[in-house]
Amino acid sequence: MKKFAKRYTRHLSKTLNLLKRRDFEYLRHILRKKSGINRSGEAEDKLKMYKYLETLLAGREKSIPGENVLKAINNFQQGKAQIDSMPVILDYCDTHLGCNISPPCGKCFLPPMSKIVYNFTGNEFKGLEKALICADVIIVGSLSEIMLDKNYPGIVNSMSTNETPRFSHISNGVLIKNHVKNIVGKVRSILVSLDAHIPGIYGKLQGKSMHLNLILSGLKDLADAKQKVGTRFPNVFLSFTISKENVDIFKDYYEYFLNPGYSIDVILLNRLNKFTNANPGRFREKFVFDFDEQIITDTTYFGIIKDLKKLSRNRKVLFFELIDYLTCYPILGKNNSSGFEGPVCPLPWIYMNCSIHGEVKLCCYSPTNLGNWREHGLDAVWNGKKMIRIRNQIANFGVALECLQGSCPVVHKLRYILQQERVAYGIDDLKKDWRRYAPMIRPFIEEVCKGTLRETPVFFDNPGH
């Protein structure tokens, strides 16, 4: 009885603290987990679904993804609005599996949630076959820690057919060590969210010190296994979300991961900004991560980018800012000598972000809903009126009206340049009177591209990458 009372008091105290901090999202996660909702869904049904995908991809001609890439690049470079290619990158948002870091990271765009019960029955990929067959890269689990899925080995195998792995995903890296054999040579790329290499700072921003040790050990094991097998897959990206708490360690972080023992391909600088999140402060190891207070200034952010571009020149590990990450998409793994002609952002031509229930988003930076592929069909969304208008606007002006509504890195840099140049109008004016101001921003879009991979393309099939 005393043990029960002690446990009840502890849970009550935790609940009251969450209510006091108005951390309703995490409280909902705890309550749903305790109620057993997190265990909903049948693993066997999901495994059958990925067996279906494996059969689908194994049955396609090997040349189809490459042919689709070339079509997509041609459409993109010509700025065509209605296109004859399918998505090169298909980002399929699966059901939420939760996260093995708790409480959630202070920066977390979508705090850990219990698994969502399906709204329908049947094969989740039904209707997406045309896109799946053509896709060069398939991203799954972008709203969860995919390695928590008991079917992870089956998911990997389903997309590693025809010799070239297609599966990519994000991860916090904690479980890499457990899945090295499943990953090597079978996963295209892994983007690991890692905001510090120092235990104390990592503990404030993400997980516990033991989590960091597991991540670093897993990355070393992965590098060793890649070398033994003789493969470059997976390409490993480290995503560093910069804030006031870790801004002073970023250069040391970059130098630390130059160690060939980790075999890192790219370090990607991400940024907190008020356009992406409105979460309350998160308590982590006697430290409160206050989102608004942790945002660094534009001057500091772009200054760091300039310094790191110089530091990383001719180094083994590439340094990307977010715009680099966007502009490398058309030729990821493809040595296309024509480089980066065409609009600044290729995503509407090559990328499709679709959810399990059918919603299609413009991209991961924009909340704009383009339609529902389950209700209207794939072609009606991919070449629908809204998508055609967006492609036209990006081709003509550099950005589309919908790009202004989210956290687009191109818009973020454009805002900074307009302020630096003391231009009489800004992003807010663009939102209010698009027709008037959109034609005026083209020269500034060219400034946005300076210093990015549009000037010095990187090809991942070059030696060393």
Short mmCIF file of C-alpha atoms in Angstrom, two decimals:
data_model
loop_
_atom_site.label_atom_id
_atom_site.label_comp_id
_atom_site.label_asym_id
_atom_site.label_seq_id
_atom_site.Cartn_x
_atom_site.Cartn_y
_atom_site.Cartn_z
CA MET A 1 0.00 0.00 0.00
CA LYS A 2 2.84 2.38 0.86
CA LYS A 3 4.52 1.61 -2.49
CA PHE A 4 1.26 2.34 -4.34
CA ALA A 5 0.76 5.62 -2.45
CA LYS A 6 4.35 6.67 -3.19
CA ARG A 7 3.97 5.87 -6.90
CA TYR A 8 0.57 7.63 -7.05
CA THR A 9 2.03 10.72 -5.35
CA ARG A 10 4.92 10.78 -7.80
CA HIS A 11 2.63 10.55 -10.85
CA LEU A 12 0.29 13.18 -9.41
CA SER A 13 3.20 15.53 -8.76
CA LYS A 14 4.46 15.03 -12.33
CA THR A 15 0.97 15.72 -13.74
CA LEU A 16 0.60 18.90 -11.68
CA ASN A 17 4.01 20.14 -12.86
CA LEU A 18 3.03 19.53 -16.46
CA LEU A 19 -0.24 21.43 -15.94
CA LYS A 20 1.59 24.26 -14.21
CA ARG A 21 3.96 24.59 -17.18
CA ARG A 22 0.99 24.27 -19.56
CA ASP A 23 2.80 21.36 -21.25
CA PHE A 24 -0.44 19.83 -22.47
CA GLU A 25 1.06 18.01 -25.46
CA TYR A 26 3.45 15.96 -23.37
CA LEU A 27 0.76 15.35 -20.74
CA ARG A 28 -1.49 13.97 -23.47
CA HIS A 29 1.35 11.69 -24.58
CA ILE A 30 1.77 10.33 -21.02
CA LEU A 31 -1.97 9.74 -20.53
CA ARG A 32 -2.39 8.04 -23.90
CA LYS A 33 0.63 5.82 -23.22
CA LYS A 34 -0.71 4.81 -19.80
CA SER A 35 -4.10 4.00 -21.31
CA GLY A 36 -2.57 1.52 -23.76
CA ILE A 37 -3.33 3.46 -26.95
CA ASN A 38 0.35 3.32 -27.80
CA ARG A 39 -0.04 -0.41 -28.47
CA SER A 40 -2.77 -0.05 -31.09
CA GLY A 41 -2.36 -1.48 -34.59
CA GLU A 42 -1.34 -4.96 -35.64
CA ALA A 43 2.35 -5.59 -36.39
CA GLU A 44 1.53 -8.46 -38.73
CA ASP A 45 -0.70 -6.27 -40.91
CA LYS A 46 2.04 -3.68 -41.18
CA LEU A 47 4.60 -6.31 -42.13
CA LYS A 48 2.28 -7.53 -44.90
CA MET A 49 2.04 -3.96 -46.14
CA TYR A 50 5.83 -3.69 -46.45
CA LYS A 51 6.01 -7.11 -48.10
CA TYR A 52 3.66 -5.66 -50.69
CA LEU A 53 6.03 -2.70 -51.15
CA GLU A 54 9.01 -5.06 -51.45
CA THR A 55 7.26 -7.01 -54.19
CA LEU A 56 6.27 -3.79 -55.96
CA LEU A 57 9.81 -2.37 -55.99
CA ALA A 58 11.48 -5.67 -56.83
CA GLY A 59 9.24 -6.02 -59.87
CA ARG A 60 10.05 -2.65 -61.43
CA GLU A 61 12.75 -2.19 -64.05
CA LYS A 62 16.05 -1.02 -62.57
CA SER A 63 16.25 1.92 -64.97
CA ILE A 64 12.92 3.53 -63.95
CA PRO A 65 14.13 5.64 -60.95
CA GLY A 66 17.11 6.99 -62.90
CA GLU A 67 14.96 7.86 -65.91
CA ASN A 68 12.50 9.64 -63.63
CA VAL A 69 15.33 11.65 -62.02
CA LEU A 70 16.47 12.90 -65.43
CA LYS A 71 12.89 13.83 -66.41
CA ALA A 72 12.39 15.67 -63.11
CA ILE A 73 15.64 17.62 -63.44
CA ASN A 74 14.71 18.61 -66.99
CA ASN A 75 11.26 19.78 -65.87
CA PHE A 76 12.79 21.66 -62.96
CA GLN A 77 15.50 23.40 -64.98
CA GLN A 78 12.97 24.53 -67.55
CA GLY A 79 10.59 25.68 -64.82
CA LYS A 80 7.68 23.68 -66.23
CA ALA A 81 4.45 23.94 -64.24
CA GLN A 82 2.75 20.77 -65.47
CA ILE A 83 5.25 17.94 -65.47
CA ASP A 84 5.54 14.40 -66.82
CA SER A 85 7.74 13.08 -64.00
CA MET A 86 6.82 11.57 -60.64
CA PRO A 87 8.37 12.58 -57.30
CA VAL A 88 12.06 11.73 -57.03
CA ILE A 89 11.75 11.80 -53.24
CA LEU A 90 8.59 10.42 -51.64
CA ASP A 91 8.25 11.41 -47.98
CA TYR A 92 5.64 9.08 -46.48
CA CYS A 93 4.53 10.12 -42.99
CA ASP A 94 3.67 6.91 -41.16
CA THR A 95 1.72 6.55 -37.91
CA HIS A 96 3.37 7.95 -34.80
CA LEU A 97 5.53 5.47 -32.90
CA GLY A 98 6.54 7.88 -30.17
CA CYS A 99 10.10 8.60 -29.10
CA ASN A 100 12.64 6.99 -26.79
CA ILE A 101 13.79 10.37 -25.47
CA SER A 102 11.48 11.65 -22.75
CA PRO A 103 10.56 14.39 -21.99
CA PRO A 104 10.73 15.60 -25.61
CA CYS A 105 13.55 17.79 -26.84
CA GLY A 106 12.85 21.48 -26.28
CA LYS A 107 13.06 22.12 -30.03
CA CYS A 108 10.75 19.23 -30.92
CA PHE A 109 8.45 20.28 -33.76
CA LEU A 110 6.00 17.53 -32.83
CA PRO A 111 6.44 16.19 -29.28
CA PRO A 112 6.25 12.40 -28.86
CA MET A 113 2.72 11.15 -29.32
CA SER A 114 1.06 7.81 -28.93
CA LYS A 115 0.49 5.78 -32.04
CA ILE A 116 -2.56 6.97 -33.96
CA VAL A 117 -5.28 4.41 -34.69
CA TYR A 118 -5.83 3.98 -38.42
CA ASN A 119 -8.95 5.63 -39.89
CA PHE A 120 -9.22 3.00 -42.60
CA THR A 121 -8.40 -0.62 -43.32
CA GLY A 122 -6.51 -2.17 -46.17
CA ASN A 123 -3.16 -1.55 -47.80
CA GLU A 124 -1.71 1.83 -46.83
CA PHE A 125 0.18 2.15 -50.14
CA LYS A 126 -2.86 1.53 -52.35
CA GLY A 127 -3.01 4.42 -54.81
CA LEU A 128 0.65 5.45 -54.45
CA GLU A 129 2.09 2.70 -56.62
CA LYS A 130 2.89 4.99 -59.56
CA ALA A 131 4.98 7.28 -57.34
CA LEU A 132 6.61 4.43 -55.42
CA ILE A 133 7.79 2.72 -58.60
CA CYS A 134 9.44 5.92 -59.87
CA ALA A 135 10.87 7.21 -56.58
CA ASP A 136 14.65 7.32 -56.20
CA VAL A 137 14.41 7.90 -52.43
CA ILE A 138 11.59 6.88 -50.09
CA ILE A 139 11.48 8.49 -46.65
CA VAL A 140 9.36 6.75 -44.01
CA GLY A 141 8.70 7.53 -40.37
CA SER A 142 9.38 11.25 -40.53
CA LEU A 143 7.06 11.93 -37.60
CA SER A 144 8.51 9.35 -35.24
CA GLU A 145 11.60 7.36 -34.26
CA ILE A 146 11.26 4.68 -36.94
CA MET A 147 13.77 2.38 -35.25
CA LEU A 148 11.24 1.82 -32.46
CA ASP A 149 9.11 -0.10 -34.97
CA LYS A 150 9.41 -3.86 -34.42
CA ASN A 151 9.13 -4.19 -38.19
CA TYR A 152 12.20 -2.00 -38.83
CA PRO A 153 14.26 -4.82 -40.45
CA GLY A 154 11.30 -5.63 -42.71
CA ILE A 155 10.86 -1.95 -43.61
CA VAL A 156 14.54 -1.70 -44.54
CA ASN A 157 14.46 -4.88 -46.63
CA SER A 158 11.34 -3.77 -48.49
CA MET A 159 13.18 -0.80 -49.98
CA SER A 160 16.66 -2.23 -50.60
CA THR A 161 15.77 -4.16 -53.73
CA ASN A 162 17.56 -3.99 -57.09
CA GLU A 163 20.95 -3.41 -55.42
CA THR A 164 20.44 0.32 -54.73
CA PRO A 165 18.88 1.20 -51.34
CA ARG A 166 15.95 3.63 -51.54
CA PHE A 167 14.98 3.97 -47.87
CA SER A 168 15.99 7.11 -45.92
CA HIS A 169 14.86 8.30 -42.50
CA ILE A 170 15.56 10.65 -39.63
CA SER A 171 16.55 9.44 -36.17
CA ASN A 172 17.78 10.64 -32.79
CA GLY A 173 20.53 8.03 -33.20
CA VAL A 174 20.05 6.22 -29.89
CA LEU A 175 19.10 2.89 -31.51
CA ILE A 176 21.61 2.88 -34.39
CA LYS A 177 23.91 0.58 -32.41
CA ASN A 178 21.13 -2.03 -32.22
CA HIS A 179 20.50 -2.01 -35.98
CA VAL A 180 23.92 -1.71 -37.63
CA LYS A 181 23.48 -5.02 -39.49
CA ASN A 182 20.05 -3.94 -40.73
CA ILE A 183 21.32 -0.54 -41.90
CA VAL A 184 24.66 -1.10 -43.69
CA GLY A 185 24.24 -1.22 -47.45
CA LYS A 186 20.45 -1.28 -47.15
CA VAL A 187 19.57 2.28 -46.07
CA ARG A 188 20.22 5.20 -48.44
CA SER A 189 20.75 7.89 -45.81
CA ILE A 190 20.13 8.61 -42.14
CA LEU A 191 19.76 12.12 -40.77
CA VAL A 192 20.68 12.05 -37.07
CA SER A 193 19.45 14.90 -34.92
CA LEU A 194 22.38 15.67 -32.62
CA ASP A 195 22.73 19.11 -31.05
CA ALA A 196 25.91 18.63 -29.02
CA HIS A 197 28.91 16.34 -28.65
CA ILE A 198 29.42 17.34 -25.01
CA PRO A 199 27.35 15.34 -22.46
CA GLY A 200 26.38 18.31 -20.29
CA ILE A 201 25.01 20.39 -23.17
CA TYR A 202 23.41 17.37 -24.85
CA GLY A 203 21.60 16.65 -21.57
CA LYS A 204 20.15 20.14 -21.55
CA LEU A 205 18.98 20.06 -25.14
CA GLN A 206 18.03 16.48 -25.97
CA GLY A 207 18.53 13.24 -24.03
CA LYS A 208 20.65 11.97 -21.18
CA SER A 209 24.42 11.49 -21.15
CA MET A 210 23.98 7.75 -21.67
CA HIS A 211 22.01 8.52 -24.84
CA LEU A 212 24.94 10.50 -26.24
CA ASN A 213 27.33 7.63 -25.49
CA LEU A 214 25.03 5.21 -27.32
CA ILE A 215 24.80 7.54 -30.34
CA LEU A 216 28.55 8.07 -30.65
CA SER A 217 29.25 4.36 -30.16
CA GLY A 218 26.57 3.48 -32.76
CA LEU A 219 28.05 5.89 -35.32
CA LYS A 220 31.49 4.31 -34.86
CA ASP A 221 30.09 0.80 -35.23
CA LEU A 222 28.25 1.90 -38.37
CA ALA A 223 31.44 3.40 -39.85
CA ASP A 224 33.38 0.20 -39.12
CA ALA A 225 30.67 -1.95 -40.71
CA LYS A 226 30.54 0.22 -43.85
CA GLN A 227 34.29 -0.12 -44.26
CA LYS A 228 34.20 -3.92 -43.81
CA VAL A 229 31.33 -4.37 -46.29
CA GLY A 230 32.83 -1.84 -48.72
CA THR A 231 29.76 0.34 -49.14
CA ARG A 232 29.10 4.07 -48.86
CA PHE A 233 25.52 3.47 -47.69
CA PRO A 234 24.05 4.87 -45.64
CA ASN A 235 25.12 8.47 -46.18
CA VAL A 236 25.15 9.91 -42.65
CA PHE A 237 23.94 13.45 -42.02
CA LEU A 238 24.19 15.10 -38.60
CA SER A 239 21.56 17.79 -38.02
CA PHE A 240 22.67 20.42 -35.51
CA THR A 241 19.86 22.73 -34.38
CA ILE A 242 21.60 25.84 -33.19
CA SER A 243 20.44 27.81 -30.17
CA LYS A 244 21.95 30.14 -27.57
CA GLU A 245 22.81 27.12 -25.44
CA ASN A 246 25.05 25.45 -28.04
CA VAL A 247 26.08 28.31 -30.36
CA ASP A 248 29.58 28.50 -28.89
CA ILE A 249 30.41 24.84 -29.47
CA PHE A 250 29.44 24.48 -33.14
CA LYS A 251 32.93 24.93 -34.59
CA ASP A 252 34.34 22.44 -32.10
CA TYR A 253 31.44 20.10 -32.97
CA TYR A 254 32.38 20.26 -36.65
CA GLU A 255 36.05 19.61 -35.90
CA TYR A 256 35.12 16.72 -33.59
CA PHE A 257 33.21 14.87 -36.32
CA LEU A 258 36.02 15.24 -38.83
CA ASN A 259 37.30 12.12 -37.09
CA PRO A 260 37.14 9.42 -39.82
CA GLY A 261 36.10 6.94 -37.14
CA TYR A 262 32.58 8.40 -37.36
CA SER A 263 32.40 8.47 -41.19
CA ILE A 264 30.08 11.50 -41.29
CA ASP A 265 29.21 12.77 -44.78
CA VAL A 266 27.40 16.04 -43.98
CA ILE A 267 26.81 18.29 -41.00
CA LEU A 268 23.61 20.24 -41.51
CA LEU A 269 23.03 23.46 -39.58
CA ASN A 270 19.40 23.81 -38.56
CA ARG A 271 17.90 26.75 -36.77
CA LEU A 272 15.29 27.49 -34.15
CA ASN A 273 13.04 30.32 -35.22
CA LYS A 274 9.73 31.69 -34.09
CA PHE A 275 8.12 30.73 -37.38
CA THR A 276 8.45 27.00 -36.68
CA ASN A 277 7.42 26.46 -33.09
CA ALA A 278 5.39 27.87 -30.22
CA ASN A 279 6.04 25.22 -27.56
CA PRO A 280 6.29 26.21 -23.90
CA GLY A 281 9.54 25.83 -21.97
CA ARG A 282 10.73 22.25 -21.43
CA PHE A 283 12.33 21.12 -18.19
CA ARG A 284 15.47 19.04 -18.79
CA GLU A 285 17.99 18.07 -16.10
CA LYS A 286 17.44 21.15 -13.92
CA PHE A 287 17.42 23.32 -17.02
CA VAL A 288 14.44 25.04 -18.63
CA PHE A 289 14.63 25.23 -22.42
CA ASP A 290 12.63 28.35 -23.21
CA PHE A 291 12.06 28.29 -26.94
CA ASP A 292 11.80 32.04 -27.52
CA GLU A 293 14.84 32.84 -25.37
CA GLN A 294 17.00 30.28 -27.20
CA ILE A 295 16.55 31.80 -30.68
CA ILE A 296 19.78 33.39 -31.91
CA THR A 297 19.82 36.54 -34.02
CA ASP A 298 19.94 36.47 -37.82
CA THR A 299 23.29 38.27 -37.77
CA THR A 300 24.81 35.58 -35.53
CA TYR A 301 23.26 32.74 -37.55
CA PHE A 302 24.40 33.91 -40.98
CA GLY A 303 27.79 34.90 -39.57
CA ILE A 304 28.32 31.33 -38.34
CA ILE A 305 27.36 30.00 -41.77
CA LYS A 306 29.96 32.26 -43.42
CA ASP A 307 32.68 31.15 -40.99
CA LEU A 308 31.86 27.44 -41.34
CA LYS A 309 31.83 27.67 -45.13
CA LYS A 310 35.47 28.81 -44.94
CA LEU A 311 36.41 26.29 -42.28
CA SER A 312 34.89 23.34 -44.15
CA ARG A 313 36.38 24.18 -47.54
CA ASN A 314 38.21 21.13 -48.95
CA ARG A 315 37.44 19.14 -45.79
CA LYS A 316 36.20 15.54 -45.79
CA VAL A 317 32.96 16.35 -43.96
CA LEU A 318 30.65 18.68 -45.88
CA PHE A 319 28.92 21.58 -44.16
CA PHE A 320 25.40 22.45 -45.31
CA GLU A 321 23.06 25.22 -44.37
CA LEU A 322 19.37 24.50 -45.01
CA ILE A 323 19.39 26.08 -48.48
CA ASP A 324 22.28 23.79 -49.45
CA TYR A 325 20.20 20.86 -48.26
CA LEU A 326 17.37 21.93 -50.55
CA THR A 327 19.47 22.64 -53.61
CA CYS A 328 21.41 19.37 -53.48
CA TYR A 329 18.22 17.32 -53.85
CA PRO A 330 18.05 17.23 -57.67
CA ILE A 331 21.47 15.61 -58.00
CA LEU A 332 21.73 13.63 -54.77
CA GLY A 333 23.66 10.61 -55.98
CA LYS A 334 23.55 11.78 -59.60
CA ASN A 335 26.57 13.42 -61.22
CA ASN A 336 24.68 15.74 -63.52
CA SER A 337 27.13 18.15 -65.13
CA SER A 338 24.45 20.78 -65.80
CA GLY A 339 24.44 21.73 -62.11
CA PHE A 340 21.79 23.96 -60.60
CA GLU A 341 20.10 25.82 -63.38
CA GLY A 342 16.47 26.60 -62.75
CA PRO A 343 14.44 27.87 -59.78
CA VAL A 344 16.07 28.21 -56.38
CA CYS A 345 13.87 25.55 -54.77
CA PRO A 346 13.38 22.23 -56.59
CA LEU A 347 10.96 20.64 -54.11
CA PRO A 348 7.67 21.13 -56.04
CA TRP A 349 9.28 19.31 -58.97
CA ILE A 350 10.95 16.44 -57.15
CA TYR A 351 9.47 16.01 -53.65
CA MET A 352 6.12 14.84 -52.31
CA ASN A 353 5.20 14.88 -48.62
CA CYS A 354 2.18 12.66 -48.07
CA SER A 355 0.55 11.28 -44.96
CA ILE A 356 -0.89 7.89 -44.21
CA HIS A 357 -4.40 9.36 -44.39
CA GLY A 358 -3.89 11.03 -47.75
CA GLU A 359 -2.98 14.66 -47.01
CA VAL A 360 -0.20 16.09 -49.20
CA LYS A 361 1.85 19.02 -47.90
CA LEU A 362 3.87 21.38 -50.07
CA CYS A 363 6.99 20.48 -48.09
CA CYS A 364 8.15 19.92 -44.53
CA TYR A 365 8.52 23.70 -44.04
CA SER A 366 5.03 24.70 -45.16
CA PRO A 367 1.62 23.86 -43.63
CA THR A 368 -0.05 24.25 -47.05
CA ASN A 369 -2.28 21.29 -47.90
CA LEU A 370 -2.24 20.49 -51.63
CA GLY A 371 -5.04 17.93 -51.54
CA ASN A 372 -5.67 14.31 -50.64
CA TRP A 373 -4.18 11.54 -52.76
CA ARG A 374 -6.57 8.94 -51.31
CA GLU A 375 -9.67 10.96 -52.14
CA HIS A 376 -8.65 12.69 -55.38
CA GLY A 377 -5.93 10.42 -56.77
CA LEU A 378 -2.18 10.93 -57.06
CA ASP A 379 -2.15 12.74 -60.43
CA ALA A 380 -4.89 15.18 -59.38
CA VAL A 381 -2.69 16.41 -56.53
CA TRP A 382 0.79 16.18 -58.11
CA ASN A 383 -0.34 18.12 -61.21
CA GLY A 384 -3.33 19.85 -59.65
CA LYS A 385 -4.20 23.54 -60.06
CA LYS A 386 -2.61 24.53 -56.74
CA MET A 387 0.66 22.74 -57.51
CA ILE A 388 0.83 24.21 -61.02
CA ARG A 389 0.35 27.72 -59.64
CA ILE A 390 3.05 27.18 -56.99
CA ARG A 391 5.55 25.91 -59.56
CA ASN A 392 4.80 28.91 -61.77
CA GLN A 393 5.33 31.35 -58.92
CA ILE A 394 8.61 29.77 -57.79
CA ALA A 395 9.90 29.68 -61.38
CA ASN A 396 9.00 33.35 -61.94
CA PHE A 397 9.66 34.94 -58.55
CA GLY A 398 11.84 32.50 -56.56
CA VAL A 399 9.20 31.74 -53.93
CA ALA A 400 5.45 31.12 -53.91
CA LEU A 401 2.84 32.78 -51.73
CA GLU A 402 2.46 29.51 -49.79
CA CYS A 403 6.19 29.54 -48.96
CA LEU A 404 5.64 32.65 -46.82
CA GLN A 405 3.29 30.85 -44.42
CA GLY A 406 5.79 28.46 -42.83
CA SER A 407 9.48 28.23 -41.97
CA CYS A 408 11.04 28.09 -45.44
CA PRO A 409 14.82 28.71 -45.22
CA VAL A 410 14.76 30.58 -48.54
CA VAL A 411 12.15 32.98 -47.16
CA HIS A 412 14.08 33.26 -43.91
CA LYS A 413 17.23 34.36 -45.74
CA LEU A 414 15.21 36.61 -48.05
CA ARG A 415 13.73 38.36 -45.00
CA TYR A 416 17.23 38.94 -43.62
CA ILE A 417 18.55 40.33 -46.94
CA LEU A 418 15.60 42.70 -47.34
CA GLN A 419 16.24 44.02 -43.85
CA GLN A 420 19.99 44.38 -44.43
CA GLU A 421 19.40 46.24 -47.71
CA ARG A 422 16.85 48.47 -45.94
CA VAL A 423 14.27 47.76 -48.63
CA ALA A 424 10.99 49.63 -48.14
CA TYR A 425 8.95 46.42 -48.17
CA GLY A 426 9.30 43.04 -46.48
CA ILE A 427 7.81 39.57 -46.18
CA ASP A 428 4.69 40.89 -44.45
CA ASP A 429 4.06 43.19 -47.40
CA LEU A 430 4.44 40.23 -49.76
CA LYS A 431 1.78 38.35 -47.81
CA LYS A 432 -0.64 41.28 -47.98
CA ASP A 433 -0.10 42.30 -51.61
CA TRP A 434 1.55 39.45 -53.51
CA ARG A 435 0.81 40.77 -57.02
CA ARG A 436 2.46 44.10 -56.30
CA TYR A 437 5.62 42.98 -54.52
CA ALA A 438 6.39 39.50 -55.93
CA PRO A 439 7.97 40.81 -59.18
CA MET A 440 10.31 43.04 -57.13
CA ILE A 441 12.02 40.28 -55.13
CA ARG A 442 13.77 38.44 -57.98
CA PRO A 443 17.13 40.29 -57.61
CA PHE A 444 17.14 39.48 -53.89
CA ILE A 445 16.49 35.79 -54.59
CA GLU A 446 19.79 35.80 -56.48
CA GLU A 447 21.43 37.14 -53.30
CA VAL A 448 19.84 34.28 -51.36
CA CYS A 449 21.64 31.79 -53.61
CA LYS A 450 25.10 33.29 -53.17
CA GLY A 451 27.49 31.05 -51.25
CA THR A 452 25.21 28.03 -51.51
CA LEU A 453 25.62 24.80 -53.47
CA ARG A 454 24.07 26.46 -56.51
CA GLU A 455 27.50 28.03 -57.06
CA THR A 456 29.61 24.99 -56.09
CA PRO A 457 27.58 21.79 -56.62
CA VAL A 458 28.42 18.65 -54.66
CA PHE A 459 27.80 15.21 -56.17
CA PHE A 460 27.44 12.26 -53.83
CA ASP A 461 28.77 9.76 -56.33
CA ASN A 462 32.14 11.52 -56.42
CA PRO A 463 35.02 9.68 -54.68
CA GLY A 464 34.82 10.20 -50.93
CA HIS A 465 31.10 10.84 -50.97
#
